[in-house]
Amino acid sequence: EKLIPLFINNIRNNKPLPVYGKGENVRDWLWVIDHARAIDVIYHNGKPGETYNIGGNNEWTNIALIRLLCSIMDRKLGRPEGESGKLITCVTDRAGHDFRYAIDSSKLQRELGWTPSLQFEEGLEKTVDWYLENSTWLDHIASGEYLKRVTNE
């Protein structure tokens, strides 16, 4: 999902935050390190041939997530509370856009004992910190600069 890195970058650069429709689409969010931990648990302890869904049991509407992200970014960037929220711009939803993505990860939790290590808000804070600490890399990706090296142009 590109929403979090895209919006971190847009907030850093005071660019609009395009929200589809009213932002009521629902997604299940999970901190990336918890996702990697789940893969490791499955690799080492899962039954061959079995399928394990990885999810955070942590559904948020896009607009609620974006408002939380704006609040975190305002604090981290030393901006007045609510400043980044002014960048939110509602745009027409894409045709056929899924309203809800949800994963039932109960099998993973029940059979392998895996659960997320962090509450989502704490994971989001760590994610924001990582992107802010690696802003040069993020700028390189956002500009498309990296494609020149990949395509040898």
JSON list of C-alpha atoms in Angstrom, two decimals:
[
{"chain": "A", "resi": 1, "resn": "GLU", "atom": "CA", "xyz": [0.00, 0.00, 0.00]},
{"chain": "A", "resi": 2, "resn": "LYS", "atom": "CA", "xyz": [1.48, 3.32, -1.05]},
{"chain": "A", "resi": 3, "resn": "LEU", "atom": "CA", "xyz": [-0.71, 5.64, 1.01]},
{"chain": "A", "resi": 4, "resn": "ILE", "atom": "CA", "xyz": [1.62, 6.03, 4.00]},
{"chain": "A", "resi": 5, "resn": "PRO", "atom": "CA", "xyz": [4.92, 6.74, 2.19]},
{"chain": "A", "resi": 6, "resn": "LEU", "atom": "CA", "xyz": [3.20, 8.92, -0.43]},
{"chain": "A", "resi": 7, "resn": "PHE", "atom": "CA", "xyz": [1.46, 11.02, 2.19]},
{"chain": "A", "resi": 8, "resn": "ILE", "atom": "CA", "xyz": [4.56, 11.31, 4.38]},
{"chain": "A", "resi": 9, "resn": "ASN", "atom": "CA", "xyz": [6.41, 12.65, 1.35]},
{"chain": "A", "resi": 10, "resn": "ASN", "atom": "CA", "xyz": [3.56, 14.98, 0.37]},
{"chain": "A", "resi": 11, "resn": "ILE", "atom": "CA", "xyz": [3.25, 16.35, 3.90]},
{"chain": "A", "resi": 12, "resn": "ARG", "atom": "CA", "xyz": [7.02, 16.93, 4.06]},
{"chain": "A", "resi": 13, "resn": "ASN", "atom": "CA", "xyz": [6.79, 18.90, 0.83]},
{"chain": "A", "resi": 14, "resn": "ASN", "atom": "CA", "xyz": [3.45, 20.66, 1.53]},
{"chain": "A", "resi": 15, "resn": "LYS", "atom": "CA", "xyz": [1.78, 18.92, -1.41]},
{"chain": "A", "resi": 16, "resn": "PRO", "atom": "CA", "xyz": [-1.91, 17.97, -1.57]},
{"chain": "A", "resi": 17, "resn": "LEU", "atom": "CA", "xyz": [-3.06, 14.75, 0.07]},
{"chain": "A", "resi": 18, "resn": "PRO", "atom": "CA", "xyz": [-5.52, 13.27, -2.46]},
{"chain": "A", "resi": 19, "resn": "VAL", "atom": "CA", "xyz": [-8.21, 11.27, -0.67]},
{"chain": "A", "resi": 20, "resn": "TYR", "atom": "CA", "xyz": [-10.53, 9.11, -2.76]},
{"chain": "A", "resi": 21, "resn": "GLY", "atom": "CA", "xyz": [-14.18, 9.96, -2.18]},
{"chain": "A", "resi": 22, "resn": "LYS", "atom": "CA", "xyz": [-14.75, 10.85, 1.46]},
{"chain": "A", "resi": 23, "resn": "GLY", "atom": "CA", "xyz": [-11.89, 8.63, 2.66]},
{"chain": "A", "resi": 24, "resn": "GLU", "atom": "CA", "xyz": [-14.26, 5.99, 3.98]},
{"chain": "A", "resi": 25, "resn": "ASN", "atom": "CA", "xyz": [-12.41, 3.09, 2.34]},
{"chain": "A", "resi": 26, "resn": "VAL", "atom": "CA", "xyz": [-11.20, 0.63, 4.99]},
{"chain": "A", "resi": 27, "resn": "ARG", "atom": "CA", "xyz": [-7.80, -1.03, 5.14]},
{"chain": "A", "resi": 28, "resn": "ASP", "atom": "CA", "xyz": [-6.18, -3.43, 7.61]},
{"chain": "A", "resi": 29, "resn": "TRP", "atom": "CA", "xyz": [-2.82, -1.97, 8.66]},
{"chain": "A", "resi": 30, "resn": "LEU", "atom": "CA", "xyz": [0.26, -3.68, 10.08]},
{"chain": "A", "resi": 31, "resn": "TRP", "atom": "CA", "xyz": [3.73, -2.38, 10.94]},
{"chain": "A", "resi": 32, "resn": "VAL", "atom": "CA", "xyz": [6.26, -3.64, 8.39]},
{"chain": "A", "resi": 33, "resn": "ILE", "atom": "CA", "xyz": [8.51, -5.27, 11.01]},
{"chain": "A", "resi": 34, "resn": "ASP", "atom": "CA", "xyz": [5.54, -7.23, 12.34]},
{"chain": "A", "resi": 35, "resn": "HIS", "atom": "CA", "xyz": [4.82, -8.37, 8.79]},
{"chain": "A", "resi": 36, "resn": "ALA", "atom": "CA", "xyz": [8.43, -9.54, 8.40]},
{"chain": "A", "resi": 37, "resn": "ARG", "atom": "CA", "xyz": [8.21, -11.32, 11.78]},
{"chain": "A", "resi": 38, "resn": "ALA", "atom": "CA", "xyz": [5.08, -13.12, 10.62]},
{"chain": "A", "resi": 39, "resn": "ILE", "atom": "CA", "xyz": [6.84, -14.33, 7.46]},
{"chain": "A", "resi": 40, "resn": "ASP", "atom": "CA", "xyz": [9.73, -15.59, 9.60]},
{"chain": "A", "resi": 41, "resn": "VAL", "atom": "CA", "xyz": [7.35, -17.44, 11.94]},
{"chain": "A", "resi": 42, "resn": "ILE", "atom": "CA", "xyz": [5.57, -19.04, 8.98]},
{"chain": "A", "resi": 43, "resn": "TYR", "atom": "CA", "xyz": [8.87, -20.02, 7.35]},
{"chain": "A", "resi": 44, "resn": "HIS", "atom": "CA", "xyz": [10.24, -21.65, 10.47]},
{"chain": "A", "resi": 45, "resn": "ASN", "atom": "CA", "xyz": [7.07, -23.07, 12.05]},
{"chain": "A", "resi": 46, "resn": "GLY", "atom": "CA", "xyz": [4.36, -23.27, 9.41]},
{"chain": "A", "resi": 47, "resn": "LYS", "atom": "CA", "xyz": [3.14, -26.54, 7.95]},
{"chain": "A", "resi": 48, "resn": "PRO", "atom": "CA", "xyz": [4.33, -27.10, 4.35]},
{"chain": "A", "resi": 49, "resn": "GLY", "atom": "CA", "xyz": [1.52, -26.52, 1.87]},
{"chain": "A", "resi": 50, "resn": "GLU", "atom": "CA", "xyz": [-0.61, -24.52, 4.32]},
{"chain": "A", "resi": 51, "resn": "THR", "atom": "CA", "xyz": [-1.72, -20.95, 3.68]},
{"chain": "A", "resi": 52, "resn": "TYR", "atom": "CA", "xyz": [-1.39, -18.34, 6.41]},
{"chain": "A", "resi": 53, "resn": "ASN", "atom": "CA", "xyz": [-2.87, -14.87, 6.00]},
{"chain": "A", "resi": 54, "resn": "ILE", "atom": "CA", "xyz": [-0.91, -12.05, 7.61]},
{"chain": "A", "resi": 55, "resn": "GLY", "atom": "CA", "xyz": [-2.95, -9.18, 8.99]},
{"chain": "A", "resi": 56, "resn": "GLY", "atom": "CA", "xyz": [-3.02, -6.78, 11.87]},
{"chain": "A", "resi": 57, "resn": "ASN", "atom": "CA", "xyz": [-6.69, -7.07, 12.86]},
{"chain": "A", "resi": 58, "resn": "ASN", "atom": "CA", "xyz": [-6.44, -3.31, 12.75]},
{"chain": "A", "resi": 59, "resn": "GLU", "atom": "CA", "xyz": [-8.88, -1.72, 10.36]},
{"chain": "A", "resi": 60, "resn": "TRP", "atom": "CA", "xyz": [-8.87, 2.03, 9.77]},
{"chain": "A", "resi": 61, "resn": "THR", "atom": "CA", "xyz": [-10.75, 4.22, 7.33]},
{"chain": "A", "resi": 62, "resn": "ASN", "atom": "CA", "xyz": [-8.34, 6.04, 5.07]},
{"chain": "A", "resi": 63, "resn": "ILE", "atom": "CA", "xyz": [-9.44, 9.43, 6.38]},
{"chain": "A", "resi": 64, "resn": "ALA", "atom": "CA", "xyz": [-8.87, 8.42, 10.02]},
{"chain": "A", "resi": 65, "resn": "LEU", "atom": "CA", "xyz": [-5.40, 7.12, 9.15]},
{"chain": "A", "resi": 66, "resn": "ILE", "atom": "CA", "xyz": [-4.59, 10.27, 7.17]},
{"chain": "A", "resi": 67, "resn": "ARG", "atom": "CA", "xyz": [-5.68, 12.51, 10.05]},
{"chain": "A", "resi": 68, "resn": "LEU", "atom": "CA", "xyz": [-3.50, 10.54, 12.46]},
{"chain": "A", "resi": 69, "resn": "LEU", "atom": "CA", "xyz": [-0.58, 10.72, 10.03]},
{"chain": "A", "resi": 70, "resn": "CYS", "atom": "CA", "xyz": [-1.06, 14.49, 9.67]},
{"chain": "A", "resi": 71, "resn": "SER", "atom": "CA", "xyz": [-1.02, 14.88, 13.45]},
{"chain": "A", "resi": 72, "resn": "ILE", "atom": "CA", "xyz": [2.16, 12.82, 13.81]},
{"chain": "A", "resi": 73, "resn": "MET", "atom": "CA", "xyz": [3.86, 14.72, 10.99]},
{"chain": "A", "resi": 74, "resn": "ASP", "atom": "CA", "xyz": [2.87, 18.11, 12.43]},
{"chain": "A", "resi": 75, "resn": "ARG", "atom": "CA", "xyz": [4.45, 17.13, 15.74]},
{"chain": "A", "resi": 76, "resn": "LYS", "atom": "CA", "xyz": [7.60, 15.65, 14.15]},
{"chain": "A", "resi": 77, "resn": "LEU", "atom": "CA", "xyz": [8.08, 18.62, 11.81]},
{"chain": "A", "resi": 78, "resn": "GLY", "atom": "CA", "xyz": [7.34, 21.23, 14.48]},
{"chain": "A", "resi": 79, "resn": "ARG", "atom": "CA", "xyz": [4.27, 22.50, 12.67]},
{"chain": "A", "resi": 80, "resn": "PRO", "atom": "CA", "xyz": [1.12, 23.80, 14.37]},
{"chain": "A", "resi": 81, "resn": "GLU", "atom": "CA", "xyz": [-1.40, 21.03, 15.05]},
{"chain": "A", "resi": 82, "resn": "GLY", "atom": "CA", "xyz": [-3.83, 20.82, 12.13]},
{"chain": "A", "resi": 83, "resn": "GLU", "atom": "CA", "xyz": [-1.47, 22.41, 9.60]},
{"chain": "A", "resi": 84, "resn": "SER", "atom": "CA", "xyz": [-0.93, 19.26, 7.53]},
{"chain": "A", "resi": 85, "resn": "GLY", "atom": "CA", "xyz": [-4.65, 18.47, 7.62]},
{"chain": "A", "resi": 86, "resn": "LYS", "atom": "CA", "xyz": [-5.18, 21.52, 5.41]},
{"chain": "A", "resi": 87, "resn": "LEU", "atom": "CA", "xyz": [-3.47, 19.54, 2.62]},
{"chain": "A", "resi": 88, "resn": "ILE", "atom": "CA", "xyz": [-6.29, 16.95, 2.50]},
{"chain": "A", "resi": 89, "resn": "THR", "atom": "CA", "xyz": [-8.08, 17.16, -0.85]},
{"chain": "A", "resi": 90, "resn": "CYS", "atom": "CA", "xyz": [-11.00, 14.90, -1.73]},
{"chain": "A", "resi": 91, "resn": "VAL", "atom": "CA", "xyz": [-10.86, 13.51, -5.27]},
{"chain": "A", "resi": 92, "resn": "THR", "atom": "CA", "xyz": [-13.21, 11.32, -7.28]},
{"chain": "A", "resi": 93, "resn": "ASP", "atom": "CA", "xyz": [-12.92, 7.69, -6.31]},
{"chain": "A", "resi": 94, "resn": "ARG", "atom": "CA", "xyz": [-11.52, 5.29, -8.90]},
{"chain": "A", "resi": 95, "resn": "ALA", "atom": "CA", "xyz": [-14.06, 3.12, -10.71]},
{"chain": "A", "resi": 96, "resn": "GLY", "atom": "CA", "xyz": [-14.11, -0.34, -9.15]},
{"chain": "A", "resi": 97, "resn": "HIS", "atom": "CA", "xyz": [-12.00, 0.78, -6.18]},
{"chain": "A", "resi": 98, "resn": "ASP", "atom": "CA", "xyz": [-12.36, -1.79, -3.38]},
{"chain": "A", "resi": 99, "resn": "PHE", "atom": "CA", "xyz": [-14.14, -0.33, -0.39]},
{"chain": "A", "resi": 100, "resn": "ARG", "atom": "CA", "xyz": [-12.55, -2.67, 2.14]},
{"chain": "A", "resi": 101, "resn": "TYR", "atom": "CA", "xyz": [-9.45, -4.83, 2.33]},
{"chain": "A", "resi": 102, "resn": "ALA", "atom": "CA", "xyz": [-9.50, -7.13, 5.32]},
{"chain": "A", "resi": 103, "resn": "ILE", "atom": "CA", "xyz": [-7.53, -10.22, 6.20]},
{"chain": "A", "resi": 104, "resn": "ASP", "atom": "CA", "xyz": [-8.51, -13.01, 8.54]},
{"chain": "A", "resi": 105, "resn": "SER", "atom": "CA", "xyz": [-5.21, -13.89, 10.18]},
{"chain": "A", "resi": 106, "resn": "SER", "atom": "CA", "xyz": [-6.76, -15.96, 12.99]},
{"chain": "A", "resi": 107, "resn": "LYS", "atom": "CA", "xyz": [-5.18, -19.18, 11.68]},
{"chain": "A", "resi": 108, "resn": "LEU", "atom": "CA", "xyz": [-1.70, -17.66, 11.95]},
{"chain": "A", "resi": 109, "resn": "GLN", "atom": "CA", "xyz": [-2.44, -16.52, 15.48]},
{"chain": "A", "resi": 110, "resn": "ARG", "atom": "CA", "xyz": [-4.14, -19.75, 16.54]},
{"chain": "A", "resi": 111, "resn": "GLU", "atom": "CA", "xyz": [-1.72, -22.28, 15.01]},
{"chain": "A", "resi": 112, "resn": "LEU", "atom": "CA", "xyz": [1.60, -20.45, 15.19]},
{"chain": "A", "resi": 113, "resn": "GLY", "atom": "CA", "xyz": [1.02, -18.02, 18.05]},
{"chain": "A", "resi": 114, "resn": "TRP", "atom": "CA", "xyz": [1.93, -14.93, 16.05]},
{"chain": "A", "resi": 115, "resn": "THR", "atom": "CA", "xyz": [0.48, -11.56, 16.99]},
{"chain": "A", "resi": 116, "resn": "PRO", "atom": "CA", "xyz": [1.65, -8.03, 16.16]},
{"chain": "A", "resi": 117, "resn": "SER", "atom": "CA", "xyz": [4.29, -6.76, 18.58]},
{"chain": "A", "resi": 118, "resn": "LEU", "atom": "CA", "xyz": [3.18, -3.12, 18.44]},
{"chain": "A", "resi": 119, "resn": "GLN", "atom": "CA", "xyz": [-0.05, -1.20, 18.53]},
{"chain": "A", "resi": 120, "resn": "PHE", "atom": "CA", "xyz": [-0.57, 0.34, 15.10]},
{"chain": "A", "resi": 121, "resn": "GLU", "atom": "CA", "xyz": [-0.09, 3.92, 16.29]},
{"chain": "A", "resi": 122, "resn": "GLU", "atom": "CA", "xyz": [3.36, 3.06, 17.67]},
{"chain": "A", "resi": 123, "resn": "GLY", "atom": "CA", "xyz": [4.30, 1.30, 14.44]},
{"chain": "A", "resi": 124, "resn": "LEU", "atom": "CA", "xyz": [3.12, 4.32, 12.44]},
{"chain": "A", "resi": 125, "resn": "GLU", "atom": "CA", "xyz": [5.31, 6.60, 14.57]},
{"chain": "A", "resi": 126, "resn": "LYS", "atom": "CA", "xyz": [8.31, 4.35, 13.88]},
{"chain": "A", "resi": 127, "resn": "THR", "atom": "CA", "xyz": [7.46, 4.31, 10.17]},
{"chain": "A", "resi": 128, "resn": "VAL", "atom": "CA", "xyz": [7.28, 8.11, 10.05]},
{"chain": "A", "resi": 129, "resn": "ASP", "atom": "CA", "xyz": [10.62, 8.32, 11.87]},
{"chain": "A", "resi": 130, "resn": "TRP", "atom": "CA", "xyz": [12.22, 5.96, 9.35]},
{"chain": "A", "resi": 131, "resn": "TYR", "atom": "CA", "xyz": [10.99, 7.95, 6.36]},
{"chain": "A", "resi": 132, "resn": "LEU", "atom": "CA", "xyz": [12.08, 11.25, 7.90]},
{"chain": "A", "resi": 133, "resn": "GLU", "atom": "CA", "xyz": [15.52, 9.82, 8.71]},
{"chain": "A", "resi": 134, "resn": "ASN", "atom": "CA", "xyz": [15.78, 8.52, 5.13]},
{"chain": "A", "resi": 135, "resn": "SER", "atom": "CA", "xyz": [14.32, 11.54, 3.35]},
{"chain": "A", "resi": 136, "resn": "THR", "atom": "CA", "xyz": [17.12, 11.63, 0.74]},
{"chain": "A", "resi": 137, "resn": "TRP", "atom": "CA", "xyz": [16.25, 8.07, -0.28]},
{"chain": "A", "resi": 138, "resn": "LEU", "atom": "CA", "xyz": [12.54, 8.96, -0.35]},
{"chain": "A", "resi": 139, "resn": "ASP", "atom": "CA", "xyz": [13.23, 12.00, -2.54]},
{"chain": "A", "resi": 140, "resn": "HIS", "atom": "CA", "xyz": [15.25, 9.80, -4.90]},
{"chain": "A", "resi": 141, "resn": "ILE", "atom": "CA", "xyz": [12.35, 7.36, -5.22]},
{"chain": "A", "resi": 142, "resn": "ALA", "atom": "CA", "xyz": [9.67, 10.07, -5.53]},
{"chain": "A", "resi": 143, "resn": "SER", "atom": "CA", "xyz": [11.58, 11.88, -8.28]},
{"chain": "A", "resi": 144, "resn": "GLY", "atom": "CA", "xyz": [12.03, 8.72, -10.35]},
{"chain": "A", "resi": 145, "resn": "GLU", "atom": "CA", "xyz": [15.82, 9.20, -10.23]},
{"chain": "A", "resi": 146, "resn": "TYR", "atom": "CA", "xyz": [16.33, 5.56, -9.33]},
{"chain": "A", "resi": 147, "resn": "LEU", "atom": "CA", "xyz": [14.86, 4.51, -12.68]},
{"chain": "A", "resi": 148, "resn": "LYS", "atom": "CA", "xyz": [17.84, 5.95, -14.54]},
{"chain": "A", "resi": 149, "resn": "ARG", "atom": "CA", "xyz": [20.15, 3.52, -12.80]},
{"chain": "A", "resi": 150, "resn": "VAL", "atom": "CA", "xyz": [17.78, 0.59, -13.27]},
{"chain": "A", "resi": 151, "resn": "THR", "atom": "CA", "xyz": [17.33, 1.25, -17.00]},
{"chain": "A", "resi": 152, "resn": "ASN", "atom": "CA", "xyz": [20.93, 2.43, -17.56]},
{"chain": "A", "resi": 153, "resn": "GLU", "atom": "CA", "xyz": [19.79, 5.78, -18.95]}
]
